[in-house]
Short mmCIF file of N, CA and C in Angstrom, two decimals:
data_model
loop_
_atom_site.label_atom_id
_atom_site.label_comp_id
_atom_site.label_asym_id
_atom_site.label_seq_id
_atom_site.Cartn_x
_atom_site.Cartn_y
_atom_site.Cartn_z
N MET I 243 18.80 40.51 34.29
CA MET I 243 18.37 41.88 34.10
C MET I 243 18.95 42.97 33.69
N MET I 244 19.24 44.08 32.71
CA MET I 244 19.95 44.67 32.36
C MET I 244 19.34 45.65 32.86
N LEU I 245 20.35 46.84 33.07
CA LEU I 245 20.58 48.15 33.55
C LEU I 245 20.17 48.99 32.44
N ALA I 246 19.08 49.99 32.26
CA ALA I 246 19.91 50.88 31.10
C ALA I 246 20.79 52.09 31.56
N LYS I 247 21.65 52.44 30.54
CA LYS I 247 22.80 53.13 30.54
C LYS I 247 22.57 54.72 31.32
N PRO I 248 22.43 55.77 32.05
CA PRO I 248 22.35 56.59 32.31
C PRO I 248 22.83 57.73 30.75
N LYS I 249 21.54 58.83 30.58
CA LYS I 249 21.53 59.68 29.53
C LYS I 249 22.86 60.69 30.41
N ARG I 250 24.03 61.04 29.19
CA ARG I 250 25.00 62.46 29.62
C ARG I 250 24.12 63.21 29.17
N VAL I 251 24.38 64.07 30.62
CA VAL I 251 23.75 65.36 30.88
C VAL I 251 24.91 66.23 29.71
N LYS I 252 24.37 66.75 29.26
CA LYS I 252 25.19 68.02 28.46
C LYS I 252 25.72 69.64 29.40
N LYS I 253 26.46 70.06 29.58
CA LYS I 253 26.92 70.97 30.71
C LYS I 253 26.58 71.85 29.54
N LEU I 254 26.33 73.58 30.23
CA LEU I 254 26.01 74.67 29.25
C LEU I 254 27.74 75.03 29.14
N ALA I 255 27.87 75.23 28.58
CA ALA I 255 29.32 75.89 27.72
C ALA I 255 28.59 77.68 27.77
N ARG I 256 30.31 77.75 28.78
CA ARG I 256 30.86 79.10 28.90
C ARG I 256 30.54 80.20 28.00
N PRO I 257 29.86 81.63 27.71
CA PRO I 257 29.72 81.84 26.11
C PRO I 257 31.13 82.56 25.74
N THR I 258 31.62 82.21 24.67
CA THR I 258 32.61 82.47 23.75
C THR I 258 32.88 83.94 23.74
N ARG I 259 33.87 84.71 24.10
CA ARG I 259 33.84 86.46 23.35
C ARG I 259 35.49 86.55 23.27
N ASP I 260 35.28 87.35 22.37
CA ASP I 260 36.28 87.64 21.39
C ASP I 260 37.20 88.82 22.26
N LYS I 261 38.96 88.68 21.67
CA LYS I 261 39.23 89.57 22.58
C LYS I 261 39.39 91.32 22.94
N PHE I 262 38.52 91.67 21.74
CA PHE I 262 37.97 93.21 21.62
C PHE I 262 36.89 93.35 23.11
N GLU I 263 36.08 92.73 23.39
CA GLU I 263 35.46 92.26 24.38
C GLU I 263 36.00 91.89 25.87
N LEU I 264 36.82 90.75 25.69
CA LEU I 264 38.12 90.72 27.02
C LEU I 264 38.25 92.20 27.33
N GLU I 265 39.05 92.61 26.22
CA GLU I 265 40.31 93.71 26.90
C GLU I 265 39.13 94.78 27.15
N GLU I 266 38.06 94.92 26.70
CA GLU I 266 36.73 96.03 27.25
C GLU I 266 36.41 95.98 28.61
N PHE I 267 36.53 94.85 29.23
CA PHE I 267 36.14 94.48 30.43
C PHE I 267 37.52 94.58 31.45
N ALA I 268 38.74 94.39 30.85
CA ALA I 268 39.65 94.51 31.62
C ALA I 268 39.95 96.02 31.92
N ASN I 269 39.61 96.83 31.17
CA ASN I 269 39.86 98.47 30.62
C ASN I 269 38.79 98.81 31.55
N THR I 270 37.32 98.28 31.88
CA THR I 270 35.81 98.69 32.85
C THR I 270 36.56 98.41 33.94
N LEU I 271 36.86 97.34 34.25
CA LEU I 271 37.31 96.85 35.48
C LEU I 271 38.51 97.79 36.22
N THR I 272 39.66 98.04 35.46
CA THR I 272 41.09 98.52 35.45
C THR I 272 40.16 100.24 36.24
N GLU I 273 39.99 101.08 35.02
CA GLU I 273 39.01 102.49 35.34
C GLU I 273 38.28 102.45 36.91
N VAL I 274 37.56 101.02 37.11
CA VAL I 274 36.66 101.14 38.37
C VAL I 274 37.39 101.31 39.61
N LEU I 275 38.45 100.14 39.15
CA LEU I 275 39.69 99.64 40.50
C LEU I 275 40.59 100.88 40.66
N GLU I 276 40.66 101.90 39.56
CA GLU I 276 41.79 103.34 40.38
C GLU I 276 40.80 104.26 40.67
N ASP I 277 39.17 104.64 40.30
CA ASP I 277 38.33 105.34 40.72
C ASP I 277 37.28 105.35 41.79
N LYS I 278 37.66 104.03 42.34
CA LYS I 278 36.84 103.67 43.56
C LYS I 278 35.54 103.83 43.07
N VAL I 279 34.89 103.51 42.19
CA VAL I 279 33.35 103.56 41.93
C VAL I 279 32.70 102.42 41.81
N GLU I 280 31.40 102.28 42.25
CA GLU I 280 30.69 100.96 42.14
C GLU I 280 30.36 100.92 40.67
N LEU I 281 30.29 99.58 40.55
CA LEU I 281 29.77 98.83 39.14
C LEU I 281 28.73 97.65 39.51
N ARG I 282 27.95 97.17 38.14
CA ARG I 282 27.25 96.14 38.30
C ARG I 282 27.52 95.66 37.01
N LEU I 283 27.71 93.73 37.55
CA LEU I 283 27.89 92.66 36.50
C LEU I 283 27.15 92.00 36.07
N THR I 284 27.06 91.54 35.32
CA THR I 284 26.30 90.56 34.85
C THR I 284 26.94 89.11 34.49
N VAL I 285 26.80 88.37 35.43
CA VAL I 285 27.65 86.96 35.44
C VAL I 285 27.37 85.75 35.32
N TRP I 286 28.08 84.56 34.56
CA TRP I 286 27.15 83.38 33.41
C TRP I 286 27.31 83.06 34.97
N LYS I 287 25.71 81.76 34.77
CA LYS I 287 25.13 80.77 35.72
C LYS I 287 24.74 81.51 37.05
N ARG I 288 24.78 83.42 36.91
CA ARG I 288 24.07 83.58 38.10
C ARG I 288 22.91 84.20 38.01
N GLU I 289 21.67 84.13 38.94
CA GLU I 289 21.09 85.10 38.82
C GLU I 289 20.52 86.43 38.80
N ASP I 290 21.21 86.70 39.91
CA ASP I 290 21.30 88.51 39.82
C ASP I 290 22.61 88.81 40.23
N PRO I 291 22.71 90.30 39.15
CA PRO I 291 23.59 90.38 39.27
C PRO I 291 24.71 90.89 40.16
N VAL I 292 26.07 90.98 40.33
CA VAL I 292 26.79 91.39 41.66
C VAL I 292 27.25 92.96 41.54
N ARG I 293 26.82 94.00 42.20
CA ARG I 293 27.26 95.04 42.91
C ARG I 293 27.91 95.19 43.27
N GLY I 294 29.01 96.01 43.38
CA GLY I 294 29.51 96.46 44.39
C GLY I 294 31.11 97.20 43.53
N LYS I 295 32.25 97.78 44.73
CA LYS I 295 33.50 98.10 44.26
C LYS I 295 34.44 97.19 44.10
N VAL I 296 34.83 97.11 42.95
CA VAL I 296 36.33 96.66 42.62
C VAL I 296 37.35 96.56 43.67
N VAL I 297 37.57 95.71 44.64
CA VAL I 297 39.13 96.17 45.51
C VAL I 297 40.13 95.22 44.92
N LYS I 298 40.06 94.49 43.98
CA LYS I 298 41.88 93.80 44.30
C LYS I 298 40.82 92.56 42.32
N MET I 299 42.26 92.79 41.50
CA MET I 299 41.96 92.37 40.86
C MET I 299 43.27 90.92 40.50
N ASP I 300 42.92 89.83 40.85
CA ASP I 300 44.38 88.79 40.98
C ASP I 300 44.43 88.47 39.65
N GLY I 301 45.70 88.40 39.09
CA GLY I 301 46.01 87.48 37.92
C GLY I 301 46.36 86.37 38.01
N ASN I 302 47.06 86.01 39.58
CA ASN I 302 47.33 84.24 39.43
C ASN I 302 46.20 83.69 39.04
N THR I 303 44.99 83.90 39.89
CA THR I 303 44.06 82.87 39.88
C THR I 303 42.76 83.92 38.90
N LYS I 304 43.08 84.74 38.58
CA LYS I 304 41.87 85.64 37.52
C LYS I 304 40.16 85.63 38.08
N LEU I 305 40.58 86.49 39.41
CA LEU I 305 39.44 86.35 40.58
C LEU I 305 38.94 87.83 40.27
N ILE I 306 38.01 88.68 40.38
CA ILE I 306 37.92 89.59 40.59
C ILE I 306 37.04 89.59 41.78
N HIS I 307 37.53 90.63 42.91
CA HIS I 307 36.87 90.23 44.41
C HIS I 307 36.20 91.86 43.93
N ILE I 308 35.00 91.62 44.50
CA ILE I 308 34.18 92.45 44.36
C ILE I 308 33.49 93.15 45.55
N GLU I 309 33.61 93.98 46.19
CA GLU I 309 33.35 94.10 47.73
C GLU I 309 31.97 94.62 47.99
N ASN I 310 30.88 94.45 48.54
CA ASN I 310 29.66 95.40 48.39
C ASN I 310 29.50 95.82 50.15
N PHE I 311 28.02 96.07 50.61
CA PHE I 311 28.19 96.07 51.57
C PHE I 311 28.58 95.37 52.96
N THR I 312 28.13 93.87 52.86
CA THR I 312 28.33 92.57 54.00
C THR I 312 29.34 92.10 53.43
N GLU I 313 30.09 91.88 52.19
CA GLU I 313 30.80 90.54 51.93
C GLU I 313 31.49 91.21 50.50
N THR I 314 32.88 90.04 50.64
CA THR I 314 33.28 90.42 49.02
C THR I 314 33.00 89.29 48.43
N ILE I 315 32.84 88.76 47.30
CA ILE I 315 32.54 88.10 46.25
C ILE I 315 33.69 87.79 45.22
N LYS I 316 34.22 87.18 45.02
CA LYS I 316 34.99 86.52 44.19
C LYS I 316 34.62 85.93 42.62
N VAL I 317 34.69 86.48 42.08
CA VAL I 317 34.04 86.53 40.43
C VAL I 317 34.87 86.16 39.45
N PRO I 318 35.26 85.26 38.52
CA PRO I 318 36.33 84.96 37.47
C PRO I 318 36.27 85.68 36.85
N PHE I 319 36.51 86.00 35.81
CA PHE I 319 37.23 87.09 35.15
C PHE I 319 36.29 86.70 33.53
N LEU I 320 36.56 85.53 33.29
CA LEU I 320 35.86 84.77 31.99
C LEU I 320 34.25 84.97 32.30
N ASP I 321 33.76 84.52 33.66
CA ASP I 321 32.50 84.53 34.30
C ASP I 321 32.08 85.45 33.86
N ILE I 322 32.40 87.04 33.39
CA ILE I 322 31.70 88.24 33.41
C ILE I 322 30.70 88.39 31.66
N LEU I 323 29.84 88.47 31.80
CA LEU I 323 28.72 89.04 30.52
C LEU I 323 28.99 89.98 29.85
N PHE I 324 28.44 91.23 31.72
CA PHE I 324 28.29 92.63 30.91
C PHE I 324 28.93 93.39 32.60
N ALA I 325 29.64 94.57 31.99
CA ALA I 325 29.99 95.14 33.21
C ALA I 325 29.84 96.74 32.96
N GLN I 326 28.81 97.18 34.23
CA GLN I 326 28.14 98.61 33.79
C GLN I 326 28.91 99.75 34.95
N ILE I 327 29.59 100.57 34.84
CA ILE I 327 29.81 101.24 35.90
C ILE I 327 28.48 102.64 36.14
N LEU I 328 27.97 102.38 37.50
CA LEU I 328 27.27 103.02 38.23
C LEU I 328 28.11 104.57 38.63
N LYS I 329 27.19 105.87 38.02
CA LYS I 329 27.51 107.07 38.32
C LYS I 329 27.03 107.17 39.60
N ALA I 330 27.95 108.00 40.37
CA ALA I 330 26.98 108.30 41.51
C ALA I 330 25.88 109.49 40.70
N GLN I 331 25.18 110.20 41.55
CA GLN I 331 24.15 111.38 41.09
C GLN I 331 24.80 112.61 42.10
N LEU I 332 24.82 113.40 41.64
CA LEU I 332 24.87 114.68 42.38
C LEU I 332 23.35 115.45 42.41
N ILE I 333 22.99 116.01 43.80
CA ILE I 333 21.67 116.64 44.06
C ILE I 333 22.39 117.91 44.34
#
């Protein structure tokens, strides 16, 4: 009795971005870190956006540390698809 070979499952490839887009993300993250303002990140393979303040950008591990109300989330820089600075509204 011969067993059928299992079919190979294709992994989803991380979206590729050019140098300009990566530089824009880096500039946005640096600005947010310096100004201590909140931002929202759309991250690859994550359903909900990540929202919080950047507390650390680790160059060795290429992880961005985002602190929200209850926890610190570590997001790989290359997994960031979109970054939006959230402006505080003055009343």
